[in-house]
Coordinates of C-alpha atoms (C1' of nucleotides) in Angstrom, one line a residue:
Chain B
X115 CA -33.4 11.7 -30.0
X116 CA -31.1 12.8 -32.8
X117 CA -31.0 9.7 -35.0
X118 CA -28.0 9.3 -37.2
X119 CA -27.3 7.1 -40.2
X120 CA -23.7 6.9 -39.1
X121 CA -22.1 5.7 -42.3
X122 CA -19.6 8.2 -43.4
X123 CA -19.2 7.2 -47.0
X124 CA -17.7 3.8 -46.4
X125 CA -17.6 1.8 -43.2
X126 CA -18.0 -1.4 -45.2
X127 CA -14.5 -2.8 -44.9
X128 CA -14.3 -3.7 -41.2
X129 CA -11.1 -5.1 -39.8
X130 CA -12.3 -6.6 -36.6
X131 CA -14.9 -9.3 -37.0
X132 CA -13.0 -12.3 -35.8
X133 CA -14.8 -12.4 -32.4
X134 CA -18.5 -11.7 -32.7
X135 CA -19.1 -11.7 -28.9
X136 CA -22.4 -10.7 -27.5
X137 CA -24.0 -7.7 -29.1
X138 CA -22.2 -5.8 -26.4
X139 CA -24.9 -3.3 -25.7
X140 CA -26.9 -6.4 -24.7
X141 CA -24.3 -7.8 -22.3
X142 CA -25.4 -8.2 -18.8
X143 CA -23.0 -5.7 -17.3
X144 CA -24.2 -3.1 -19.7
X145 CA -27.9 -3.8 -19.0
X146 CA -27.3 -3.5 -15.3
X147 CA -25.3 -0.3 -15.7
X148 CA -27.9 1.3 -17.9
X149 CA -30.8 0.3 -15.7
X150 CA -29.0 1.6 -12.7
X151 CA -28.1 4.9 -14.4
X152 CA -31.7 5.3 -15.5
X153 CA -32.8 5.0 -11.9
X154 CA -30.1 7.1 -10.3
X155 CA -30.6 9.9 -12.8
X156 CA -33.9 10.4 -11.1
X157 CA -32.4 10.8 -7.6
X158 CA -29.2 12.8 -8.2
X159 CA -30.7 16.2 -8.8
X160 CA -32.6 16.1 -5.5
X161 CA -29.7 14.9 -3.6
X162 CA -27.5 17.5 -5.2
X163 CA -29.8 20.2 -4.0
X164 CA -29.2 19.1 -0.5
X165 CA -25.5 18.9 -1.0
X166 CA -25.3 15.2 -0.9
X167 CA -23.8 12.6 -3.3
X168 CA -25.3 9.3 -3.9
X169 CA -22.8 7.6 -1.6
X170 CA -23.1 10.1 1.2
X171 CA -26.8 9.5 1.1
X172 CA -26.3 5.8 1.3
X173 CA -24.1 6.2 4.3
X174 CA -26.6 8.4 6.1
X175 CA -29.4 6.0 5.3
X176 CA -27.4 3.1 6.6
X177 CA -26.5 4.9 9.8
X178 CA -30.1 6.0 10.4
X179 CA -31.2 2.4 10.1
X180 CA -28.6 0.7 12.2
X181 CA -28.0 3.5 14.6
X182 CA -24.2 3.0 15.2
X183 CA -21.7 0.8 13.5
X184 CA -18.1 0.1 13.1
X185 CA -16.6 1.3 9.8
X186 CA -16.2 -2.2 8.4
X187 CA -19.8 -3.0 9.1
X188 CA -20.9 0.3 7.6
X189 CA -18.9 -0.4 4.5
X190 CA -20.7 -3.7 4.1
X191 CA -24.1 -2.2 4.6
X192 CA -23.6 0.8 2.4
X193 CA -21.7 -1.4 -0.1
X194 CA -18.7 0.9 -0.3
X195 CA -15.0 0.0 -0.3
X196 CA -13.0 0.9 2.7
X197 CA -11.0 3.7 1.1
X198 CA -14.1 5.4 -0.3
X199 CA -15.8 5.1 3.0
X200 CA -12.8 6.5 4.9
X201 CA -12.7 9.6 2.7
X202 CA -16.5 10.2 2.9
X203 CA -16.6 9.7 6.6
X204 CA -13.9 12.3 7.0
X205 CA -16.0 14.8 5.1
X206 CA -19.3 13.9 6.7
X207 CA -17.6 14.3 10.1
X208 CA -16.2 17.7 9.1
X209 CA -19.7 18.7 8.1
X210 CA -21.1 17.5 11.5
X211 CA -23.4 15.1 9.9
X212 CA -22.0 12.1 11.7
X213 CA -20.0 11.4 14.9
X214 CA -17.2 9.1 15.6
X215 CA -15.7 7.7 18.7
X216 CA -13.2 4.9 19.1
X217 CA -14.5 1.8 20.8
X218 CA -13.1 1.4 24.3
X219 CA -12.7 -2.3 24.1
X220 CA -10.7 -2.2 20.9
X221 CA -8.8 1.0 20.1
X222 CA -8.7 0.0 16.4
X223 CA -12.4 0.1 15.9
X224 CA -14.3 3.3 15.7
X225 CA -18.1 3.6 16.1
X226 CA -19.9 5.8 13.7
X227 CA -23.3 7.3 14.2
X228 CA -25.5 9.9 12.6
X229 CA -25.6 13.3 14.3
X230 CA -28.6 15.3 15.1
X231 CA -27.9 17.5 12.1
X232 CA -27.5 14.4 10.0
X233 CA -31.0 13.3 11.1
X234 CA -32.4 16.7 10.2
X235 CA -30.8 16.6 6.8
X236 CA -32.2 13.1 6.2
X237 CA -35.6 14.3 7.2
X238 CA -35.4 17.1 4.6
X239 CA -34.4 14.8 1.8
X240 CA -36.5 11.7 2.5
X241 CA -39.8 13.0 1.3
X242 CA -38.6 13.9 -2.1
X243 CA -36.6 10.7 -2.3
X244 CA -39.7 8.6 -1.3
X245 CA -41.8 10.5 -3.9
X246 CA -39.3 9.7 -6.6
X247 CA -39.2 6.0 -5.6
X248 CA -42.9 5.9 -5.6
X249 CA -43.0 7.4 -9.1
X250 CA -40.5 4.8 -10.3
X251 CA -42.5 2.0 -8.7
X252 CA -45.7 3.3 -10.3
X253 CA -44.2 3.6 -13.7
X254 CA -42.5 0.2 -13.8
X255 CA -45.1 -1.6 -11.7
X256 CA -44.8 -2.7 -8.1
X257 CA -45.1 -6.4 -9.0
X258 CA -42.5 -6.2 -11.7
X259 CA -40.3 -4.3 -9.4
X260 CA -40.5 -7.0 -6.8
X261 CA -39.8 -9.6 -9.4
X262 CA -36.8 -7.7 -10.7
X263 CA -35.4 -7.4 -7.3
X264 CA -35.9 -11.1 -6.7
X265 CA -34.0 -11.9 -9.8
X266 CA -31.2 -9.6 -9.0
X267 CA -30.8 -11.2 -5.7
X268 CA -30.7 -14.6 -7.3
X269 CA -28.1 -13.5 -9.7
X270 CA -26.0 -12.2 -6.9
X271 CA -26.5 -15.5 -5.1
X272 CA -25.6 -17.6 -8.1
X273 CA -22.3 -15.7 -8.4
X274 CA -21.4 -15.7 -4.8
X275 CA -18.1 -17.3 -4.2
X276 CA -17.1 -17.5 -7.8
X277 CA -14.6 -14.8 -7.9
X278 CA -13.6 -14.8 -4.2
X279 CA -13.1 -18.5 -3.4
X280 CA -10.7 -19.4 -6.1
X281 CA -8.1 -20.4 -3.6
X282 CA -6.5 -22.8 -6.0
X283 CA -5.2 -20.2 -8.4
X284 CA -1.9 -18.5 -9.0
X285 CA -0.6 -16.2 -6.3
X286 CA 2.2 -14.3 -8.0
Chain M
X31 CA -43.0 18.8 4.9
X32 CA -44.5 16.6 7.5
X33 CA -43.4 16.9 11.1
X34 CA -41.8 14.0 12.7
X35 CA -41.9 12.5 16.2
X36 CA -38.2 13.1 16.7
X37 CA -37.4 11.9 20.2
X38 CA -33.6 12.1 20.3
X39 CA -32.4 14.6 22.8
X40 CA -30.1 12.6 25.0
X41 CA -27.0 10.4 25.0
X42 CA -27.9 6.8 25.5
X43 CA -31.1 6.5 23.5
X44 CA -31.2 6.0 19.8
X45 CA -31.5 9.1 17.7
X46 CA -32.6 8.0 14.3
X47 CA -35.7 6.0 13.8
X48 CA -37.9 8.7 12.4
X49 CA -37.8 7.8 8.7
X50 CA -38.3 4.1 8.1
X51 CA -37.8 4.3 4.3
X52 CA -37.2 1.2 2.4
X53 CA -35.1 -1.4 4.1
X54 CA -32.3 0.4 2.2
X55 CA -30.4 -2.7 1.3
X56 CA -33.5 -3.6 -0.6
X57 CA -33.7 -0.4 -2.6
X58 CA -33.6 -0.7 -6.3
X59 CA -30.4 1.2 -6.8
X60 CA -28.7 -1.0 -4.3
X61 CA -30.0 -4.2 -5.8
X62 CA -28.7 -3.1 -9.2
X63 CA -25.4 -2.0 -7.8
X64 CA -24.8 -5.3 -6.0
X65 CA -25.9 -7.4 -8.9
X66 CA -23.6 -5.5 -11.3
X67 CA -20.7 -5.7 -8.9
X68 CA -21.2 -9.5 -8.5
X69 CA -21.0 -9.8 -12.3
X70 CA -18.1 -7.4 -12.8
X71 CA -16.1 -9.1 -10.0
X72 CA -15.9 -12.1 -12.3
X73 CA -14.4 -10.1 -15.2
X74 CA -12.1 -7.7 -13.6
X75 CA -9.2 -10.0 -12.8
X76 CA -9.0 -11.3 -16.4
X77 CA -9.2 -7.8 -17.8
X78 CA -6.6 -6.6 -15.4
X79 CA -4.2 -9.3 -16.5
X80 CA -4.4 -7.8 -19.9
X81 CA -3.9 -4.3 -18.7
X82 CA -7.4 -3.2 -19.3
X83 CA -10.0 -1.6 -17.2
X84 CA -13.7 -2.3 -17.6
X85 CA -14.3 0.9 -19.5
X86 CA -11.3 0.5 -21.8
X87 CA -12.6 -2.9 -22.6
X88 CA -16.0 -1.5 -23.3
X89 CA -14.5 1.0 -25.7
X90 CA -12.5 -1.6 -27.6
X91 CA -15.6 -3.8 -27.9
X92 CA -17.7 -1.0 -29.1
X93 CA -15.1 0.0 -31.7
X94 CA -14.6 -3.6 -32.9
X95 CA -18.4 -3.8 -33.4
X96 CA -19.0 -0.5 -35.2
X97 CA -15.6 -0.2 -36.9
X98 CA -15.2 3.6 -36.7
X99 CA -17.2 6.2 -34.9
X100 CA -17.2 9.8 -33.8
X101 CA -16.4 10.4 -30.2
X102 CA -20.0 11.3 -29.3
X103 CA -21.4 8.2 -31.0
X104 CA -18.8 6.1 -29.2
X105 CA -19.8 7.7 -25.9
X106 CA -23.4 6.7 -26.5
X107 CA -22.4 3.2 -27.5
X108 CA -20.0 2.5 -24.7
X109 CA -22.2 4.4 -22.2
X110 CA -19.5 6.7 -21.0
X111 CA -19.6 10.4 -20.4
X112 CA -17.7 12.7 -22.6
X113 CA -15.0 13.6 -20.2
X114 CA -14.3 10.0 -19.2
X115 CA -14.1 8.9 -22.8
X116 CA -11.8 11.8 -23.7
X117 CA -9.3 10.7 -21.1
X118 CA -9.5 7.1 -22.0
X119 CA -9.1 7.7 -25.7
X120 CA -6.0 9.8 -25.0
X121 CA -4.5 6.8 -23.1
X122 CA -5.6 4.2 -25.6
X123 CA -4.2 6.2 -28.4
X124 CA -0.9 6.6 -26.6
X125 CA -0.9 2.8 -26.2
X126 CA -1.6 2.4 -29.9
X127 CA -4.7 0.5 -29.4
X128 CA -6.9 2.9 -31.3
X129 CA -6.4 5.5 -34.0
X130 CA -7.9 8.9 -34.5
X131 CA -8.2 11.2 -37.4
X132 CA -10.3 14.4 -37.7
X133 CA -13.1 14.3 -40.2
X134 CA -12.4 16.3 -43.3
X135 CA -16.0 17.5 -43.7
X136 CA -16.2 18.8 -40.1
X137 CA -13.0 19.7 -38.4
X138 CA -14.6 19.4 -35.0
X139 CA -15.4 15.7 -35.3
X140 CA -12.8 13.0 -35.0
X141 CA -13.2 9.5 -36.2
X142 CA -12.0 6.8 -33.8
X143 CA -11.2 3.3 -34.9
X144 CA -9.5 0.3 -33.3
X145 CA -5.9 -0.4 -34.4
X146 CA -4.4 -3.6 -35.5
X147 CA -2.8 -3.9 -32.1
X148 CA -6.2 -3.3 -30.5
X149 CA -7.7 -6.1 -32.5
X150 CA -4.9 -8.4 -31.4
X151 CA -5.5 -7.5 -27.8
X152 CA -9.2 -8.1 -28.1
X153 CA -8.5 -11.5 -29.6
X154 CA -6.4 -12.4 -26.6
X155 CA -9.0 -11.3 -24.1
X156 CA -12.2 -12.4 -25.7
X157 CA -11.9 -16.2 -25.1
X158 CA -11.6 -15.8 -21.4
X159 CA -14.3 -13.2 -21.3
X160 CA -16.6 -15.4 -23.3
X161 CA -15.9 -18.3 -21.0
X162 CA -16.8 -16.2 -17.9
X163 CA -19.9 -15.0 -19.5
X164 CA -20.9 -18.6 -20.4
X165 CA -20.2 -19.6 -16.8
X166 CA -22.5 -16.9 -15.5
X167 CA -25.2 -17.8 -18.0
X168 CA -24.9 -21.4 -16.9
X169 CA -25.1 -20.6 -13.2
X170 CA -28.0 -18.2 -13.4
X171 CA -29.8 -19.9 -16.3
X172 CA -30.0 -18.8 -19.8
X173 CA -33.7 -18.3 -19.8
X174 CA -33.7 -16.3 -16.5
X175 CA -30.9 -14.2 -17.9
X176 CA -32.9 -13.3 -20.9
X177 CA -35.8 -12.5 -18.7
X178 CA -33.7 -10.3 -16.5
X179 CA -32.3 -8.4 -19.4
X180 CA -35.8 -7.9 -20.7
X181 CA -36.9 -6.5 -17.4
X182 CA -33.9 -4.2 -17.2
X183 CA -34.7 -2.9 -20.6
X184 CA -38.3 -2.2 -19.6
X185 CA -37.2 -0.5 -16.5
X186 CA -34.9 1.7 -18.6
X187 CA -37.8 2.4 -21.0
X188 CA -40.2 3.3 -18.3
X189 CA -37.9 5.9 -16.9
X190 CA -36.8 7.4 -20.2
X191 CA -37.6 11.0 -20.3
X192 CA -38.4 11.4 -16.7
X193 CA -35.2 13.1 -15.5
X194 CA -34.2 14.6 -18.8
X195 CA -37.3 15.9 -20.4
X196 CA -38.5 18.1 -17.5
X197 CA -38.3 21.1 -19.7
X198 CA -40.9 22.9 -17.6
X199 CA -38.8 23.3 -14.5
X200 CA -36.8 26.1 -13.0
X201 CA -33.6 27.1 -14.7
X202 CA -31.7 29.0 -12.1
Chain Q
dC264 C1' 6.4 -11.8 28.2
dG265 C1' 7.6 -10.9 23.3
dG266 C1' 7.5 -10.8 18.8
dA267 C1' 5.1 -12.7 14.4
dG268 C1' 0.8 -12.4 12.3
dA269 C1' -3.9 -10.9 12.0
dT270 C1' -7.2 -6.8 12.3
dA271 C1' -9.3 -2.3 11.5
dC272 C1' -8.6 1.3 9.5
dT273 C1' -6.2 5.1 6.8
dT274 C1' -3.2 6.8 2.9
dA275 C1' -1.6 6.7 -1.5
dA276 C1' -1.9 6.4 -6.4
dC277 C1' -4.2 5.9 -10.5
dA278 C1' -8.7 5.6 -13.2
dT279 C1' -13.4 6.9 -13.8
dG280 C1' -17.9 9.5 -12.7
dT281 C1' -20.0 13.9 -12.7
dT282 C1' -20.7 18.7 -13.5
dA283 C1' -19.0 23.1 -15.2
dA284 C1' -16.1 25.8 -18.0
dG285 C1' -13.1 26.3 -22.0
dT286 C1' -11.8 26.0 -27.2
dG287 C1' -12.1 25.8 -31.8
dA288 C1' -15.1 25.0 -35.7
dA289 C1' -19.6 25.1 -38.0
dT290 C1' -24.3 27.5 -38.6
dG291 C1' -27.9 30.6 -38.7
dC292 C1' -29.7 35.0 -39.3
dG293 C1' -29.9 39.9 -39.9
Chain O
dC100 C1' -20.5 39.5 -44.4
dG101 C1' -20.5 39.7 -39.3
dC102 C1' -21.4 37.7 -35.2
dA103 C1' -24.0 35.4 -31.7
dT104 C1' -25.3 30.5 -31.2
dT105 C1' -24.7 25.9 -31.4
dC106 C1' -21.7 21.8 -31.8
dA107 C1' -18.1 18.5 -30.8
dC108 C1' -14.9 17.9 -28.1
dT109 C1' -11.4 18.7 -24.3
dT110 C1' -9.9 20.5 -19.6
dA111 C1' -10.7 21.3 -15.0
dA112 C1' -12.1 20.2 -10.5
dC113 C1' -13.9 17.4 -7.1
dA114 C1' -15.8 12.8 -5.5
dT115 C1' -15.7 7.9 -5.8
dG116 C1' -13.9 3.1 -7.5
dT117 C1' -10.0 0.1 -7.1
dT118 C1' -5.8 -1.9 -5.6
dA119 C1' -1.7 -1.7 -2.9
dA120 C1' 0.8 0.1 1.2
dG121 C1' 1.1 2.0 5.6
dT122 C1' -0.2 2.3 10.8
dA123 C1' -1.8 1.3 15.0
dT124 C1' -3.8 -2.3 17.7
dC125 C1' -4.8 -6.6 19.1
dT126 C1' -4.0 -11.9 19.5
dC127 C1' -1.8 -15.8 19.9
dC128 C1' 1.6 -19.0 20.5
dG129 C1' 6.1 -20.3 22.3

DNA sequence: CGGAGATACTTAACATGTTAAGTGAATGCG
DNA sequence: CGCATTCACTTAACATGTTAAGTATCTCCG
């Protein structure tokens, strides 16, 4: 915690004060970003030791839960955009952590599933991951955690269809 | 670690059910990610119209608030990693939105400040930005928003020094 | 049946996240 | 003073976020 006065001899004649705006560091996006970073910082080292990134881990977890899914469904579940998912799946497949086969009914779709190796990897990561989650829960408080998640869900709900359903705007 | 039932070993039966884990879509990182995305989705179009990314906007806001700062301080304020900030500053400087000059006392440090053009750009973006923020606040509720931010701050606090201060671990 | 349009991805291109290494400038200490 | 360390950044390298195009397929309507 290196505190710093941060006033190099002047700094008293600002040029931009016309728009106060929110204190900035207290804006909602920043709060969410910082909180998430604080949480992820706990998990990254462990994942890294197993050669996984956060997103790769999300995909494996999603696959382990739903068994097999189309790419689009997986993108929704793991909350990744198509292009990101496409790249990651290519890598995970090359590492034999997942398997892919095109659906017979619709040649465009491909079904993705976790491989035996993928399951093994998950099994080796899960304990640590769970322990970290437990530590976080314990530090913050299980009840508060549940409350927080509830609020986050409500926030998401209250904004649903605000940025997507603006069908009455300009098209360019 | 603990052994696992593990009953895959064939083609048609499911192969991944061994590690329940949290419902996944209900994990804290996912909740935070989704909430943040729901919020940012509102701002991105407007920023984009002004040729700014979320991070560039964060930097300009930070600079407008603190007037002038060293790169490291700015990184802390805008919550960006050094390398990202370095790249973005290079671009913002090329676009004449910010100014840089090396400190005379310490040649390593460089002081960054927002330019007149930068201030103008901010002034043109701020109204829309504020309007969106107001809409979000109104939808979610000002009181709940304050509560949420409070909880997020507490979460951050409760995890501070968990992943960074483990000075007693292996070094490799 | 055939071609326009919709679908399910994949590629491309650019910006940032993340970690490691590099550079030049201060500092500390013998 | 000399030089190893530390500091404040910057570069590099790889992975993902984000938007726009591209590619096969599939659907549907005339």
